[in-house]
mmCIF file of C-alpha atoms and ligand atoms in Angstrom:
data_model
loop_
_atom_site.group_PDB
_atom_site.id
_atom_site.type_symbol
_atom_site.label_atom_id
_atom_site.label_comp_id
_atom_site.label_asym_id
_atom_site.label_seq_id
_atom_site.Cartn_x
_atom_site.Cartn_y
_atom_site.Cartn_z
ATOM 1 C CA UNK A 1 -12.613 1.585 24.124
ATOM 2 C CA UNK A 2 -11.073 4.520 22.258
ATOM 3 C CA UNK A 3 -11.526 4.912 18.502
ATOM 4 C CA UNK A 4 -10.865 7.663 15.953
ATOM 5 C CA UNK A 5 -13.934 8.196 13.790
ATOM 6 C CA UNK A 6 -15.090 10.494 11.024
ATOM 7 C CA UNK A 7 -18.644 11.893 10.980
ATOM 8 C CA UNK A 8 -19.210 12.831 7.301
ATOM 9 C CA UNK A 9 -22.625 14.503 7.780
ATOM 10 C CA UNK A 10 -21.273 16.981 10.334
ATOM 11 C CA UNK A 11 -17.704 16.926 8.964
ATOM 12 C CA UNK A 12 -16.121 16.061 12.310
ATOM 13 C CA UNK A 13 -13.153 13.880 13.253
ATOM 14 C CA UNK A 14 -13.330 12.751 16.876
ATOM 15 C CA UNK A 15 -11.814 10.406 19.426
ATOM 16 C CA UNK A 16 -14.878 8.516 20.623
ATOM 17 C CA UNK A 17 -15.725 5.756 23.052
ATOM 18 C CA UNK A 18 -17.175 2.605 21.440
ATOM 19 C CA UNK A 19 -18.083 -0.809 22.881
ATOM 20 C CA UNK A 20 -15.340 -3.454 22.791
ATOM 21 C CA UNK A 21 -16.058 -6.060 20.096
ATOM 22 C CA UNK A 22 -16.598 -9.651 21.250
ATOM 23 C CA UNK A 23 -16.129 -13.012 19.566
ATOM 24 C CA UNK A 24 -19.494 -14.146 18.194
ATOM 25 C CA UNK A 25 -18.578 -16.863 15.666
ATOM 26 C CA UNK A 26 -16.327 -19.920 16.072
ATOM 27 C CA UNK A 27 -13.915 -18.624 13.413
ATOM 28 C CA UNK A 28 -13.542 -15.170 15.004
ATOM 29 C CA UNK A 29 -10.261 -13.869 16.353
ATOM 30 C CA UNK A 30 -9.923 -11.057 18.894
ATOM 31 C CA UNK A 31 -6.916 -8.822 18.399
ATOM 32 C CA UNK A 32 -5.346 -6.158 20.583
ATOM 33 C CA UNK A 33 -4.152 -3.415 18.267
ATOM 34 C CA UNK A 34 -0.510 -2.457 18.880
ATOM 35 C CA UNK A 35 0.162 0.010 16.075
ATOM 36 C CA UNK A 36 -1.828 1.771 13.362
ATOM 37 C CA UNK A 37 -0.180 3.450 10.384
ATOM 38 C CA UNK A 38 -1.366 6.824 9.126
ATOM 39 C CA UNK A 39 -1.566 7.135 5.348
ATOM 40 C CA UNK A 40 -2.765 9.527 2.665
ATOM 41 C CA UNK A 41 -6.104 7.730 2.461
ATOM 42 C CA UNK A 42 -6.692 8.415 6.180
ATOM 43 C CA UNK A 43 -5.992 12.108 5.627
ATOM 44 C CA UNK A 44 -8.430 12.198 2.720
ATOM 45 C CA UNK A 45 -11.010 10.440 4.888
ATOM 46 C CA UNK A 46 -10.532 13.200 7.447
ATOM 47 C CA UNK A 47 -11.143 15.775 4.701
ATOM 48 C CA UNK A 48 -14.352 13.896 3.789
ATOM 49 C CA UNK A 49 -13.138 13.262 0.217
ATOM 50 C CA UNK A 50 -13.593 9.553 0.691
ATOM 51 C CA UNK A 51 -15.114 7.062 3.100
ATOM 52 C CA UNK A 52 -18.549 5.645 3.909
ATOM 53 C CA UNK A 53 -19.803 4.683 7.379
ATOM 54 C CA UNK A 54 -21.376 1.242 7.903
ATOM 55 C CA UNK A 55 -25.063 1.034 6.901
ATOM 56 C CA UNK A 56 -27.194 2.965 9.385
ATOM 57 C CA UNK A 57 -24.244 4.536 11.224
ATOM 58 C CA UNK A 58 -23.356 8.235 11.279
ATOM 59 C CA UNK A 59 -19.638 7.573 11.721
ATOM 60 C CA UNK A 60 -16.798 5.410 10.434
ATOM 61 C CA UNK A 61 -13.895 4.291 12.620
ATOM 62 C CA UNK A 62 -10.891 4.800 10.332
ATOM 63 C CA UNK A 63 -7.492 3.035 10.145
ATOM 64 C CA UNK A 64 -6.521 0.186 7.827
ATOM 65 C CA UNK A 65 -2.748 -0.235 8.314
ATOM 66 C CA UNK A 66 -2.253 -2.143 11.530
ATOM 67 C CA UNK A 67 -0.324 -4.604 13.622
ATOM 68 C CA UNK A 68 -1.999 -6.458 16.467
ATOM 69 C CA UNK A 69 -1.646 -9.363 18.853
ATOM 70 C CA UNK A 70 -4.153 -12.210 19.045
ATOM 71 C CA UNK A 71 -5.663 -12.343 22.538
ATOM 72 C CA UNK A 72 -8.572 -14.754 22.082
ATOM 73 C CA UNK A 73 -9.722 -17.230 19.425
ATOM 74 C CA UNK A 74 -13.051 -18.880 18.611
ATOM 75 C CA UNK A 75 -13.484 -22.652 19.016
ATOM 76 C CA UNK A 76 -12.939 -23.445 15.316
ATOM 77 C CA UNK A 77 -9.888 -21.224 14.703
ATOM 78 C CA UNK A 78 -6.849 -23.084 13.316
ATOM 79 C CA UNK A 79 -4.805 -20.508 11.388
ATOM 80 C CA UNK A 80 -3.718 -18.330 14.322
ATOM 81 C CA UNK A 81 -2.977 -18.819 18.011
ATOM 82 C CA UNK A 82 -3.188 -16.591 21.070
ATOM 83 C CA UNK A 83 0.001 -14.523 21.259
ATOM 84 C CA UNK A 84 0.561 -14.398 17.480
ATOM 85 C CA UNK A 85 1.304 -11.036 15.909
ATOM 86 C CA UNK A 86 -1.093 -10.438 13.040
ATOM 87 C CA UNK A 87 -1.849 -7.943 10.290
ATOM 88 C CA UNK A 88 -5.496 -8.058 9.180
ATOM 89 C CA UNK A 89 -6.456 -7.628 5.531
ATOM 90 C CA UNK A 90 -8.496 -4.555 4.576
ATOM 91 C CA UNK A 91 -11.106 -5.601 2.009
ATOM 92 C CA UNK A 92 -14.060 -7.962 2.572
ATOM 93 C CA UNK A 93 -15.906 -9.649 -0.321
ATOM 94 C CA UNK A 94 -19.201 -8.456 -1.788
ATOM 95 C CA UNK A 95 -22.211 -10.657 -1.268
ATOM 96 C CA UNK A 96 -23.098 -11.316 -4.903
ATOM 97 C CA UNK A 97 -22.859 -15.015 -5.628
ATOM 98 C CA UNK A 98 -22.016 -14.268 -9.264
ATOM 99 C CA UNK A 99 -18.935 -12.157 -8.429
ATOM 100 C CA UNK A 100 -16.306 -14.692 -9.420
ATOM 101 C CA UNK A 101 -13.524 -12.595 -7.930
ATOM 102 C CA UNK A 102 -15.060 -12.383 -4.447
ATOM 103 C CA UNK A 103 -16.193 -16.021 -4.620
ATOM 104 C CA UNK A 104 -12.583 -16.972 -5.347
ATOM 105 C CA UNK A 105 -11.287 -15.022 -2.330
ATOM 106 C CA UNK A 106 -9.926 -12.306 -4.630
ATOM 107 C CA UNK A 107 -12.071 -9.394 -3.439
ATOM 108 C CA UNK A 108 -9.173 -7.138 -4.459
ATOM 109 C CA UNK A 109 -10.518 -7.755 -7.997
ATOM 110 C CA UNK A 110 -14.236 -7.400 -7.027
ATOM 111 C CA UNK A 111 -16.441 -6.839 -10.085
ATOM 112 C CA UNK A 112 -19.481 -5.313 -8.390
ATOM 113 C CA UNK A 113 -17.886 -2.522 -6.326
ATOM 114 C CA UNK A 114 -20.039 -3.717 -3.440
ATOM 115 C CA UNK A 115 -17.009 -4.891 -1.465
ATOM 116 C CA UNK A 116 -16.424 -3.321 1.927
ATOM 117 C CA UNK A 117 -13.115 -2.123 3.368
ATOM 118 C CA UNK A 118 -12.253 -1.851 7.041
ATOM 119 C CA UNK A 119 -11.626 1.777 7.937
ATOM 120 C CA UNK A 120 -12.565 3.031 4.450
ATOM 121 C CA UNK A 121 -15.851 1.732 3.060
ATOM 122 C CA UNK A 122 -18.864 0.648 5.121
ATOM 123 C CA UNK A 123 -16.890 -1.220 7.788
ATOM 124 C CA UNK A 124 -15.179 0.148 10.897
ATOM 125 C CA UNK A 125 -11.389 0.122 10.865
ATOM 126 C CA UNK A 126 -8.446 -0.451 13.133
ATOM 127 C CA UNK A 127 -7.734 2.982 14.713
ATOM 128 C CA UNK A 128 -8.975 1.609 17.995
ATOM 129 C CA UNK A 129 -7.930 -0.735 20.802
ATOM 130 C CA UNK A 130 -9.549 -4.085 19.976
ATOM 131 C CA UNK A 131 -10.675 -5.689 16.750
ATOM 132 C CA UNK A 132 -12.609 -8.895 16.038
ATOM 133 C CA UNK A 133 -12.596 -10.522 12.618
ATOM 134 C CA UNK A 134 -12.617 -13.869 10.896
ATOM 135 C CA UNK A 135 -9.359 -15.815 10.987
ATOM 136 C CA UNK A 136 -9.293 -15.948 7.187
ATOM 137 C CA UNK A 137 -8.381 -12.247 7.101
ATOM 138 C CA UNK A 138 -5.472 -12.560 9.564
ATOM 139 C CA UNK A 139 -1.844 -12.823 8.484
ATOM 140 C CA UNK A 140 0.701 -13.981 11.058
ATOM 141 C CA UNK A 141 3.839 -11.847 11.338
ATOM 142 C CA UNK A 142 7.055 -13.186 12.930
ATOM 143 C CA UNK A 143 7.977 -11.617 16.304
ATOM 144 C CA UNK A 144 11.242 -10.375 14.763
ATOM 145 C CA UNK A 145 9.146 -7.928 12.719
ATOM 146 C CA UNK A 146 7.401 -6.399 15.767
ATOM 147 C CA UNK A 147 8.904 -2.945 15.164
ATOM 148 C CA UNK A 148 8.149 -2.761 11.434
ATOM 149 C CA UNK A 149 5.108 -5.043 11.021
ATOM 150 C CA UNK A 150 2.806 -2.045 10.639
ATOM 151 C CA UNK A 151 4.452 -1.551 7.213
ATOM 152 C CA UNK A 152 3.053 -4.852 5.888
ATOM 153 C CA UNK A 153 -0.198 -3.371 4.566
ATOM 154 C CA UNK A 154 1.363 -0.457 2.629
ATOM 155 C CA UNK A 155 3.928 -2.921 1.226
ATOM 156 C CA UNK A 156 1.131 -5.160 -0.104
ATOM 157 C CA UNK A 157 0.393 -2.480 -2.709
ATOM 158 C CA UNK A 158 3.831 -3.046 -4.253
ATOM 159 C CA UNK A 159 3.582 -6.825 -3.833
ATOM 160 C CA UNK A 160 0.348 -7.017 -5.805
ATOM 161 C CA UNK A 161 1.754 -4.701 -8.476
ATOM 162 C CA UNK A 162 5.002 -6.668 -8.773
ATOM 163 C CA UNK A 163 3.182 -9.993 -8.994
ATOM 164 C CA UNK A 164 1.343 -8.572 -12.012
ATOM 165 C CA UNK A 165 4.523 -7.082 -13.509
ATOM 166 C CA UNK A 166 6.110 -10.558 -13.335
ATOM 167 C CA UNK A 167 3.112 -12.060 -15.100
ATOM 168 C CA UNK A 168 3.163 -9.416 -17.830
ATOM 169 C CA UNK A 169 6.919 -9.678 -18.329
ATOM 170 C CA UNK A 170 6.537 -13.363 -19.032
ATOM 171 C CA UNK A 171 5.534 -12.258 -22.520
ATOM 172 C CA UNK A 172 9.252 -11.405 -22.975
ATOM 173 C CA UNK A 173 10.743 -14.842 -22.478
ATOM 174 C CA UNK A 174 14.211 -14.342 -23.915
ATOM 175 C CA UNK A 175 15.958 -12.099 -21.414
ATOM 176 C CA UNK A 176 13.435 -11.495 -18.731
ATOM 177 C CA UNK A 177 13.655 -14.086 -15.981
ATOM 178 C CA UNK A 178 10.492 -13.568 -14.013
ATOM 179 C CA UNK A 179 10.906 -16.097 -11.265
ATOM 180 C CA UNK A 180 9.020 -14.675 -8.295
ATOM 181 C CA UNK A 181 11.411 -13.614 -5.586
ATOM 182 C CA UNK A 182 14.409 -13.475 -7.923
ATOM 183 C CA UNK A 183 17.038 -12.139 -5.547
ATOM 184 C CA UNK A 184 19.749 -11.079 -7.937
ATOM 185 C CA UNK A 185 21.374 -7.682 -8.025
ATOM 186 C CA UNK A 186 22.111 -8.003 -11.701
ATOM 187 C CA UNK A 187 20.319 -5.713 -14.005
ATOM 188 C CA UNK A 188 19.243 -6.725 -17.450
ATOM 189 C CA UNK A 189 17.133 -5.530 -20.292
ATOM 190 C CA UNK A 190 13.753 -5.656 -18.644
ATOM 191 C CA UNK A 191 14.584 -4.657 -15.086
ATOM 192 C CA UNK A 192 14.996 -0.930 -14.959
ATOM 193 C CA UNK A 193 12.329 0.778 -12.867
ATOM 194 C CA UNK A 194 11.389 4.329 -12.006
ATOM 195 C CA UNK A 195 9.376 4.960 -8.854
ATOM 196 C CA UNK A 196 7.398 8.197 -8.841
ATOM 197 C CA UNK A 197 7.310 9.694 -5.349
ATOM 198 C CA UNK A 198 9.282 9.074 -2.170
ATOM 199 C CA UNK A 199 6.404 8.675 0.290
ATOM 200 C CA UNK A 200 5.988 5.380 2.154
ATOM 201 C CA UNK A 201 4.298 3.633 -0.796
ATOM 202 C CA UNK A 202 7.062 4.791 -3.135
ATOM 203 C CA UNK A 203 9.923 3.885 -0.802
ATOM 204 C CA UNK A 204 8.466 0.456 0.039
ATOM 205 C CA UNK A 205 7.888 -0.066 -3.688
ATOM 206 C CA UNK A 206 11.525 0.855 -4.370
ATOM 207 C CA UNK A 207 12.643 -1.687 -1.750
ATOM 208 C CA UNK A 208 10.471 -4.398 -3.314
ATOM 209 C CA UNK A 209 11.836 -3.589 -6.785
ATOM 210 C CA UNK A 210 15.432 -3.673 -5.507
ATOM 211 C CA UNK A 211 14.768 -6.982 -3.773
ATOM 212 C CA UNK A 212 13.520 -8.313 -7.112
ATOM 213 C CA UNK A 213 16.765 -7.274 -8.797
ATOM 214 C CA UNK A 214 15.553 -4.106 -10.540
ATOM 215 C CA UNK A 215 17.903 -1.207 -11.152
ATOM 216 C CA UNK A 216 15.733 1.362 -9.410
ATOM 217 C CA UNK A 217 15.422 5.142 -9.637
ATOM 218 C CA UNK A 218 13.186 7.208 -7.369
ATOM 219 C CA UNK A 219 12.004 10.421 -8.985
ATOM 220 C CA UNK A 220 10.750 12.897 -6.417
ATOM 221 C CA UNK A 221 10.975 16.340 -4.973
ATOM 222 C CA UNK A 222 12.782 16.679 -1.692
ATOM 223 C CA UNK A 223 16.492 16.325 -2.310
ATOM 224 C CA UNK A 224 18.871 13.396 -2.596
ATOM 225 C CA UNK A 225 20.339 14.208 0.839
ATOM 226 C CA UNK A 226 17.008 14.346 2.633
ATOM 227 C CA UNK A 227 16.064 11.441 4.943
ATOM 228 C CA UNK A 228 14.043 9.997 2.035
ATOM 229 C CA UNK A 229 17.027 10.365 -0.283
ATOM 230 C CA UNK A 230 19.194 8.571 2.264
ATOM 231 C CA UNK A 231 16.784 5.624 2.337
ATOM 232 C CA UNK A 232 16.948 5.479 -1.464
ATOM 233 C CA UNK A 233 20.751 5.445 -1.401
ATOM 234 C CA UNK A 234 20.906 2.846 1.372
ATOM 235 C CA UNK A 235 18.912 0.339 -0.673
ATOM 236 C CA UNK A 236 21.145 0.775 -3.705
ATOM 237 C CA UNK A 237 18.678 2.854 -5.699
ATOM 238 C CA UNK A 238 19.236 6.295 -7.230
ATOM 239 C CA UNK A 239 17.348 9.425 -6.188
ATOM 240 C CA UNK A 240 16.585 11.783 -9.067
ATOM 241 C CA UNK A 241 15.574 15.248 -7.950
ATOM 242 C CA UNK A 242 12.461 16.511 -9.694
ATOM 243 C CA UNK A 243 13.643 20.063 -9.021
ATOM 244 C CA UNK A 244 16.636 19.659 -11.345
ATOM 245 C CA UNK A 245 15.644 16.883 -13.783
ATOM 246 C CA UNK A 246 12.539 17.460 -15.906
ATOM 247 C CA UNK A 247 10.175 14.653 -16.840
ATOM 248 C CA UNK A 248 11.365 14.962 -20.455
ATOM 249 C CA UNK A 249 14.971 14.444 -19.317
ATOM 250 C CA UNK A 250 14.127 11.331 -17.304
ATOM 251 C CA UNK A 251 14.631 8.630 -19.991
ATOM 252 C CA UNK A 252 17.952 10.239 -20.989
ATOM 253 C CA UNK A 253 19.093 10.094 -17.389
ATOM 254 C CA UNK A 254 17.797 6.587 -16.598
ATOM 255 C CA UNK A 255 17.924 4.720 -19.919
ATOM 256 C CA UNK A 256 14.985 2.734 -21.313
ATOM 257 C CA UNK A 257 12.359 2.554 -18.579
ATOM 258 C CA UNK A 258 10.915 -0.968 -18.276
ATOM 259 C CA UNK A 259 8.615 -0.299 -15.324
ATOM 260 C CA UNK A 260 7.171 2.848 -13.789
ATOM 261 C CA UNK A 261 5.718 2.437 -10.302
ATOM 262 C CA UNK A 262 3.557 5.485 -9.712
ATOM 263 C CA UNK A 263 3.092 6.418 -6.048
ATOM 264 C CA UNK A 264 2.119 10.077 -6.009
ATOM 265 C CA UNK A 265 -1.525 10.256 -7.095
ATOM 266 C CA UNK A 266 -0.611 13.280 -9.236
ATOM 267 C CA UNK A 267 -2.235 12.419 -12.568
ATOM 268 C CA UNK A 268 -0.981 15.139 -14.996
ATOM 269 C CA UNK A 269 2.588 14.439 -13.861
ATOM 270 C CA UNK A 270 2.079 10.667 -14.193
ATOM 271 C CA UNK A 271 0.780 10.974 -17.763
ATOM 272 C CA UNK A 272 3.795 13.134 -18.639
ATOM 273 C CA UNK A 273 6.049 10.332 -17.405
ATOM 274 C CA UNK A 274 3.990 7.755 -19.327
ATOM 275 C CA UNK A 275 5.088 9.479 -22.545
ATOM 276 C CA UNK A 276 8.687 8.475 -21.682
ATOM 277 C CA UNK A 277 8.016 4.790 -20.909
ATOM 278 C CA UNK A 278 10.361 2.429 -22.743
ATOM 279 C CA UNK A 279 9.635 -0.231 -25.371
ATOM 280 C CA UNK A 280 7.719 -3.193 -23.894
ATOM 281 C CA UNK A 281 7.386 -1.156 -20.702
ATOM 282 C CA UNK A 282 4.755 -1.395 -17.972
ATOM 283 C CA UNK A 283 3.330 1.646 -16.187
ATOM 284 C CA UNK A 284 1.701 0.830 -12.846
ATOM 285 C CA UNK A 285 -0.665 3.370 -11.312
ATOM 286 C CA UNK A 286 -1.284 3.016 -7.554
ATOM 287 C CA UNK A 287 -2.350 6.544 -6.552
ATOM 288 C CA UNK A 288 -5.980 7.629 -6.250
ATOM 289 C CA UNK A 289 -6.120 11.276 -7.342
ATOM 290 C CA UNK A 290 -8.749 13.767 -6.240
ATOM 291 C CA UNK A 291 -10.978 14.984 -9.103
ATOM 292 C CA UNK A 292 -9.613 18.379 -10.068
ATOM 293 C CA UNK A 293 -11.008 18.735 -13.580
ATOM 294 C CA UNK A 294 -9.678 17.975 -17.065
ATOM 295 C CA UNK A 295 -6.123 18.663 -18.223
ATOM 296 C CA UNK A 296 -4.653 18.441 -21.722
ATOM 297 C CA UNK A 297 -2.829 15.261 -22.633
ATOM 298 C CA UNK A 298 -1.238 14.385 -25.996
ATOM 299 C CA UNK A 299 -3.369 11.302 -26.599
ATOM 300 C CA UNK A 300 -1.974 10.680 -30.111
ATOM 301 C CA UNK A 301 1.531 10.428 -28.718
ATOM 302 C CA UNK A 302 0.481 8.153 -25.862
ATOM 303 C CA UNK A 303 -1.578 5.875 -28.088
ATOM 304 C CA UNK A 304 1.159 5.635 -30.725
ATOM 305 C CA UNK A 305 3.661 4.686 -28.021
ATOM 306 C CA UNK A 306 1.330 2.170 -26.423
ATOM 307 C CA UNK A 307 0.785 0.369 -29.719
ATOM 308 C CA UNK A 308 4.129 0.757 -31.456
ATOM 309 C CA UNK A 309 6.068 -0.100 -28.284
ATOM 310 C CA UNK A 310 3.881 -2.866 -26.847
ATOM 311 C CA UNK A 311 3.324 -0.939 -23.643
ATOM 312 C CA UNK A 312 0.997 -1.856 -20.800
ATOM 313 C CA UNK A 313 -0.773 0.565 -18.459
ATOM 314 C CA UNK A 314 -1.918 -1.130 -15.288
ATOM 315 C CA UNK A 315 -3.973 0.140 -12.367
ATOM 316 C CA UNK A 316 -3.690 -1.813 -9.137
ATOM 317 C CA UNK A 317 -5.594 -1.552 -5.860
ATOM 318 C CA UNK A 318 -5.797 -3.467 -2.621
ATOM 319 C CA UNK A 319 -4.177 -6.882 -2.134
ATOM 320 C CA UNK A 320 -4.815 -10.593 -1.755
ATOM 321 C CA UNK A 321 -3.731 -12.976 0.972
ATOM 322 C CA UNK A 322 -0.764 -14.030 -1.200
ATOM 323 C CA UNK A 323 0.312 -10.379 -1.429
ATOM 324 C CA UNK A 324 0.179 -10.051 2.377
ATOM 325 C CA UNK A 325 2.290 -13.195 2.697
ATOM 326 C CA UNK A 326 4.778 -11.852 0.145
ATOM 327 C CA UNK A 327 4.918 -8.542 2.050
ATOM 328 C CA UNK A 328 5.707 -10.343 5.312
ATOM 329 C CA UNK A 329 8.488 -12.345 3.611
ATOM 330 C CA UNK A 330 9.906 -9.248 1.927
ATOM 331 C CA UNK A 331 9.790 -7.190 5.118
ATOM 332 C CA UNK A 332 11.988 -9.846 6.768
ATOM 333 C CA UNK A 333 14.335 -9.630 3.789
ATOM 334 C CA UNK A 334 14.463 -5.816 3.931
ATOM 335 C CA UNK A 335 15.197 -5.999 7.646
ATOM 336 C CA UNK A 336 18.114 -8.294 6.959
ATOM 337 C CA UNK A 337 19.494 -6.256 4.056
ATOM 338 C CA UNK A 338 18.718 -2.666 5.025
ATOM 339 C CA UNK A 339 17.794 -2.581 8.736
ATOM 340 C CA UNK A 340 18.448 1.130 9.194
ATOM 341 C CA UNK A 341 16.680 2.242 6.031
ATOM 342 C CA UNK A 342 13.667 0.127 6.916
ATOM 343 C CA UNK A 343 13.489 1.465 10.481
ATOM 344 C CA UNK A 344 13.898 5.021 9.133
ATOM 345 C CA UNK A 345 10.573 4.731 7.298
ATOM 346 C CA UNK A 346 8.776 4.994 10.632
ATOM 347 C CA UNK A 347 9.411 8.601 11.578
ATOM 348 C CA UNK A 348 7.254 8.932 14.666
ATOM 349 C CA UNK A 349 5.110 7.021 17.159
ATOM 350 C CA UNK A 350 2.278 8.903 18.824
ATOM 351 C CA UNK A 351 -0.517 8.185 21.274
ATOM 352 C CA UNK A 352 -3.920 7.946 19.636
ATOM 353 C CA UNK A 353 -4.924 11.136 21.511
ATOM 354 C CA UNK A 354 -2.591 13.007 19.124
ATOM 355 C CA UNK A 355 -4.955 12.181 16.243
ATOM 356 C CA UNK A 356 -5.766 15.781 15.341
ATOM 357 C CA UNK A 357 -2.141 16.860 14.810
ATOM 358 C CA UNK A 358 -1.334 13.707 12.849
ATOM 359 C CA UNK A 359 -4.448 13.400 10.706
ATOM 360 C CA UNK A 360 -5.537 16.957 10.091
ATOM 361 C CA UNK A 361 -2.100 18.500 9.558
ATOM 362 C CA UNK A 362 0.848 17.335 7.454
ATOM 363 C CA UNK A 363 3.912 16.866 9.675
ATOM 364 C CA UNK A 364 6.520 18.126 7.192
ATOM 365 C CA UNK A 365 9.348 15.613 7.458
ATOM 366 C CA UNK A 366 7.276 12.546 8.283
ATOM 367 C CA UNK A 367 7.586 9.449 6.111
ATOM 368 C CA UNK A 368 5.308 7.058 8.026
ATOM 369 C CA UNK A 369 3.923 8.127 11.381
ATOM 370 C CA UNK A 370 2.026 5.612 13.463
ATOM 371 C CA UNK A 371 -0.185 5.525 16.536
ATOM 372 C CA UNK A 372 1.255 3.182 19.152
ATOM 373 C CA UNK A 373 -1.198 1.731 21.650
ATOM 374 C CA UNK A 374 1.170 -0.013 24.008
HETATM 375 C C1 LIG B 1 -5.620 0.829 0.923
HETATM 376 C C2 LIG B 1 -6.280 -0.272 0.123
HETATM 377 C C3 LIG B 1 -7.638 0.178 -0.366
HETATM 378 C C4 LIG B 1 -7.505 1.475 -1.126
HETATM 379 C C5 LIG B 1 -8.809 1.987 -1.713
HETATM 380 C C6 LIG B 1 -5.634 2.126 0.152
HETATM 381 O O1 LIG B 1 -5.140 3.163 0.963
HETATM 382 O O2 LIG B 1 -4.288 0.470 1.205
HETATM 383 O O3 LIG B 1 -6.414 -1.429 0.913
HETATM 384 O O4 LIG B 1 -8.183 -0.826 -1.194
HETATM 385 O O5 LIG B 1 -6.949 2.455 -0.276
HETATM 386 O O6 LIG B 1 -9.806 2.227 -0.760
#
């Protein structure tokens, strides 16, 4: 079967032929991959900034955002059935018995760093035709989400972040209703959010924040009338152009910022925005920046603000089963509320043979491009 793989030692990215995986354990599920999303991490993998092949292998099959269809199940499988649409999780637990996070099924909080990730770290990914994995990593997606199901995995980043924001905001009990899934459009004192960046992670994050009743601003380059700007408008959020509003002007334009959802990976810019976070605010980092060397930051200012304004800085990576389930529920909600904006996130479908143009170049106006296998 076809697979896109990186060869770090020789710095090559190739479409290769690999054996089809077979069911070997009673809890295995065999999945035919329908779509694979292309994200920034994949591009960094193809620049060899990131990524480790499985032990003993010279290559890593990439791809971690996917949608597939179950075609075969092992004898003991109960959670999925043949014909189900599924999105597999990315991270697999480490093997240390004393890692309480992995032992509890929360490998997204792994303590040892010995976790593996399909398509990223020591385990082949989903940019291929068939995948076999344990049923416990499969999440069933309703048929109605066939066209957008590939967005589940990138949405889990926002779901995990928002679950933590709700927990943290519970420290403000007076005016901060934190019921998960609160579907009100009302804004109140603790629900004003700024999303940094209008890529797929940023736009899906903005949708999740809007669905949770946040007054939401997306701060990005690219223009309020661009396709990204139109998505922002369609979901009832406000696009703020970085070309005409400086970071220092942001709080004046938005009001007190309760939550920043960072989705750019640009660290000097993010720390500039952190200086404008509001009282009792939460700053969520989701980007993984390249290491470009030190920059100057006004640490006295940041530390004073953090203490005197009860602020929280939170980094968040990967996602749990509950976050995948929340993403599937929210995707259905987005489809109901903003069908065109949601569909507009997927800007192109390509055969896997087009891997070079999609992975090694940056198609200028793309939001989320995907490989479609059927
Ligand atoms: C993936 C996560 C993964 C992270 C770090 C992201 O692109 O969505 O699942 O944990 O990269 O490798």
